[in-house]
PDB file of C-alpha atoms in Angstrom:
ATOM      1  CA  GLN A   1      19.068  32.447  22.675  1.00 82.00           C
ATOM      2  CA  VAL A   2      17.102  29.603  20.193  1.00 89.00           C
ATOM      3  CA  GLN A   3      18.424  27.964  17.185  1.00 93.00           C
ATOM      4  CA  LEU A   4      14.924  25.709  14.833  1.00 95.00           C
ATOM      5  CA  VAL A   5      16.676  23.627  12.101  1.00 96.00           C
ATOM      6  CA  GLU A   6      13.134  21.870  10.023  1.00 97.00           C
ATOM      7  CA  SER A   7      12.935  19.105   8.146  1.00 97.00           C
ATOM      8  CA  GLY A   8      10.905  16.165   6.038  1.00 97.00           C
ATOM      9  CA  GLY A   9      10.017  18.942   3.109  1.00 95.00           C
ATOM     10  CA  GLY A  10       9.752  17.946  -0.554  1.00 96.00           C
ATOM     11  CA  LEU A  11       7.960  17.236  -3.044  1.00 97.00           C
ATOM     12  CA  VAL A  12       4.775  14.874  -2.853  1.00 97.00           C
ATOM     13  CA  GLN A  13       1.351  14.365  -5.314  1.00 97.00           C
ATOM     14  CA  PRO A  14      -2.413  16.138  -4.320  1.00 98.00           C
ATOM     15  CA  GLY A  15      -4.007  14.190  -1.491  1.00 98.00           C
ATOM     16  CA  GLY A  16      -0.177  12.573  -0.195  1.00 98.00           C
ATOM     17  CA  SER A  17       1.745  13.081   3.468  1.00 98.00           C
ATOM     18  CA  LEU A  18       4.159  14.633   5.037  1.00 98.00           C
ATOM     19  CA  ARG A  19       5.586  15.324   7.912  1.00 98.00           C
ATOM     20  CA  LEU A  20       7.560  18.305   9.197  1.00 98.00           C
ATOM     21  CA  SER A  21      10.059  17.819  12.381  1.00 97.00           C
ATOM     22  CA  CYS A  22      11.494  20.773  14.060  1.00 96.00           C
ATOM     23  CA  ALA A  23      14.526  20.013  16.568  1.00 92.00           C
ATOM     24  CA  ALA A  24      14.987  23.408  18.624  1.00 90.00           C
ATOM     25  CA  SER A  25      18.267  24.299  20.475  1.00 89.00           C
ATOM     26  CA  GLY A  26      19.450  26.806  22.855  1.00 88.00           C
ATOM     27  CA  SER A  27      18.483  28.386  25.975  1.00 80.00           C
ATOM     28  CA  PHE A  28      14.270  27.869  26.541  1.00 77.00           C
ATOM     29  CA  GLU A  29      13.469  29.608  29.297  1.00 80.00           C
ATOM     30  CA  GLY A  30      10.097  31.422  28.326  1.00 84.00           C
ATOM     31  CA  ILE A  31       9.881  29.381  25.277  1.00 83.00           C
ATOM     32  CA  TYR A  32       6.184  29.563  25.563  1.00 86.00           C
ATOM     33  CA  ARG A  33       4.479  28.390  21.710  1.00 92.00           C
ATOM     34  CA  MET A  34       6.048  26.730  19.225  1.00 94.00           C
ATOM     35  CA  GLY A  35       4.648  26.065  15.366  1.00 97.00           C
ATOM     36  CA  TRP A  36       5.270  26.506  12.192  1.00 98.00           C
ATOM     37  CA  TYR A  37       3.975  29.289   9.666  1.00 98.00           C
ATOM     38  CA  ARG A  38       4.000  29.424   5.700  1.00 98.00           C
ATOM     39  CA  GLN A  39       5.070  31.647   3.131  1.00 98.00           C
ATOM     40  CA  ALA A  40       3.818  31.533  -0.714  1.00 96.00           C
ATOM     41  CA  PRO A  41       5.125  33.261  -3.349  1.00 92.00           C
ATOM     42  CA  GLY A  42       4.450  36.846  -3.425  1.00 94.00           C
ATOM     43  CA  LYS A  43       2.515  36.285  -0.695  1.00 96.00           C
ATOM     44  CA  GLN A  44       2.590  37.075   2.968  1.00 97.00           C
ATOM     45  CA  ARG A  45       4.242  34.661   5.904  1.00 97.00           C
ATOM     46  CA  GLU A  46       1.134  33.145   7.203  1.00 98.00           C
ATOM     47  CA  LEU A  47       0.447  30.984  10.823  1.00 98.00           C
ATOM     48  CA  VAL A  48      -0.163  27.264   9.845  1.00 98.00           C
ATOM     49  CA  ALA A  49      -0.341  26.174  13.575  1.00 98.00           C
ATOM     50  CA  VAL A  50       1.022  26.888  16.961  1.00 97.00           C
ATOM     51  CA  LYS A  51       0.625  24.722  20.319  1.00 95.00           C
ATOM     52  CA  THR A  52       1.631  26.395  23.383  1.00 92.00           C
ATOM     53  CA  ASN A  53       3.280  24.995  26.504  1.00 88.00           C
ATOM     54  CA  GLY A  54      -0.251  24.243  28.029  1.00 88.00           C
ATOM     55  CA  GLY A  55      -0.943  22.089  24.952  1.00 90.00           C
ATOM     56  CA  SER A  56      -3.447  24.631  23.568  1.00 95.00           C
ATOM     57  CA  THR A  57      -3.049  24.471  19.961  1.00 96.00           C
ATOM     58  CA  ASN A  58      -4.498  27.192  16.559  1.00 97.00           C
ATOM     59  CA  TYR A  59      -5.012  25.774  13.029  1.00 98.00           C
ATOM     60  CA  ALA A  60      -5.381  28.202  10.409  1.00 98.00           C
ATOM     61  CA  ASP A  61      -9.320  27.719   8.929  1.00 97.00           C
ATOM     62  CA  SER A  62      -7.355  26.151   6.019  1.00 97.00           C
ATOM     63  CA  VAL A  63      -5.853  23.795   7.692  1.00 98.00           C
ATOM     64  CA  LYS A  64      -7.928  22.475  10.241  1.00 98.00           C
ATOM     65  CA  GLY A  65      -8.989  18.699  10.088  1.00 97.00           C
ATOM     66  CA  ARG A  66      -5.830  17.675   7.117  1.00 98.00           C
ATOM     67  CA  PHE A  67      -2.756  19.328   9.436  1.00 98.00           C
ATOM     68  CA  THR A  68      -1.511  17.898  13.375  1.00 98.00           C
ATOM     69  CA  ILE A  69       0.809  20.345  15.373  1.00 98.00           C
ATOM     70  CA  SER A  70       2.426  17.952  18.290  1.00 96.00           C
ATOM     71  CA  ARG A  71       5.448  18.819  20.393  1.00 93.00           C
ATOM     72  CA  ASP A  72       7.863  17.022  22.013  1.00 89.00           C
ATOM     73  CA  ASN A  73       8.507  19.095  25.509  1.00 82.00           C
ATOM     74  CA  ALA A  74      11.401  16.304  25.963  1.00 83.00           C
ATOM     75  CA  LYS A  75      12.849  16.361  22.787  1.00 83.00           C
ATOM     76  CA  ASN A  76      12.327  20.150  22.519  1.00 85.00           C
ATOM     77  CA  ALA A  77      10.603  19.216  18.675  1.00 91.00           C
ATOM     78  CA  VAL A  78       7.958  20.483  17.645  1.00 95.00           C
ATOM     79  CA  TYR A  79       6.279  18.634  14.891  1.00 97.00           C
ATOM     80  CA  LEU A  80       3.772  18.922  11.506  1.00 98.00           C
ATOM     81  CA  GLN A  81       1.665  16.490  10.183  1.00 98.00           C
ATOM     82  CA  MET A  82       0.156  16.672   7.200  1.00 98.00           C
ATOM     83  CA  ASN A  83      -2.000  15.096   5.298  1.00 98.00           C
ATOM     84  CA  SER A  84      -4.138  15.294   2.380  1.00 98.00           C
ATOM     85  CA  LEU A  85      -2.303  18.234   1.116  1.00 98.00           C
ATOM     86  CA  ARG A  86      -3.200  19.988  -2.045  1.00 98.00           C
ATOM     87  CA  PRO A  87      -1.129  22.654  -4.550  1.00 97.00           C
ATOM     88  CA  GLU A  88      -2.812  25.647  -2.174  1.00 97.00           C
ATOM     89  CA  ASP A  89      -0.451  24.090   0.494  1.00 98.00           C
ATOM     90  CA  THR A  90       3.279  24.441  -1.490  1.00 98.00           C
ATOM     91  CA  ALA A  91       4.837  27.047   0.456  1.00 98.00           C
ATOM     92  CA  VAL A  92       8.311  27.914   2.636  1.00 98.00           C
ATOM     93  CA  TYR A  93       7.432  26.396   6.379  1.00 98.00           C
ATOM     94  CA  TYR A  94       8.900  28.037   8.874  1.00 98.00           C
ATOM     95  CA  CYS A  95       9.565  26.208  12.371  1.00 97.00           C
ATOM     96  CA  TYR A  96       8.572  29.308  14.982  1.00 95.00           C
ATOM     97  CA  ALA A  97       9.032  29.412  19.404  1.00 94.00           C
ATOM     98  CA  TYR A  98       8.591  32.611  21.122  1.00 93.00           C
ATOM     99  CA  SER A  99       9.756  33.311  24.147  1.00 89.00           C
ATOM    100  CA  ILE A 100       7.995  35.783  26.655  1.00 88.00           C
ATOM    101  CA  ILE A 101      10.800  36.597  28.796  1.00 84.00           C
ATOM    102  CA  GLY A 102      10.795  41.098  28.799  1.00 82.00           C
ATOM    103  CA  PRO A 103       8.968  41.980  25.968  1.00 85.00           C
ATOM    104  CA  GLY A 104       8.879  38.809  24.474  1.00 87.00           C
ATOM    105  CA  ARG A 105      10.910  37.383  20.749  1.00 91.00           C
ATOM    106  CA  ALA A 106       9.951  35.546  18.390  1.00 93.00           C
ATOM    107  CA  TYR A 107      12.413  32.675  17.237  1.00 94.00           C
ATOM    108  CA  TRP A 108      12.115  31.652  12.913  1.00 97.00           C
ATOM    109  CA  GLY A 109      13.940  28.658  11.600  1.00 97.00           C
ATOM    110  CA  GLN A 110      15.926  29.283   8.229  1.00 97.00           C
ATOM    111  CA  GLY A 111      12.240  27.230   6.310  1.00 97.00           C
ATOM    112  CA  ILE A 112      12.039  24.155   4.622  1.00 98.00           C
ATOM    113  CA  GLN A 113      10.137  23.645   1.015  1.00 98.00           C
ATOM    114  CA  VAL A 114       7.143  22.307   0.736  1.00 98.00           C
ATOM    115  CA  THR A 115       5.766  21.479  -3.022  1.00 98.00           C
ATOM    116  CA  ILE A 116       2.506  20.028  -3.666  1.00 98.00           C
ATOM    117  CA  SER A 117       1.916  19.110  -7.841  1.00 96.00           C
ATOM    118  CA  SER A 118       1.098  15.780 -10.044  1.00 94.00           C
TER     119      SER A 118
END
């Protein structure tokens, strides 16, 4: 079992920045990917950015060049630096971890609100 807790959300003006953090605890055996998804009101949850143990990253097209994902394997943490924020980035952001043990399993944090508004 893996527990994920997000922090760092809030309200910022367009063009501003935020840094999300996700602290993970529990058993990390088999954890291969960690990252972030988001869900805006009335929309499906979508990938924002993920990073594998090997360092490969995958970003949503809408955030490329503005968001940066990083991991601290020693601390079992993952971060999302968000710059040049836009109103359309407003969503609940979820920390995500995927274990490749057995059939595979995804773990989710409780989510944290990010609101971009003037």
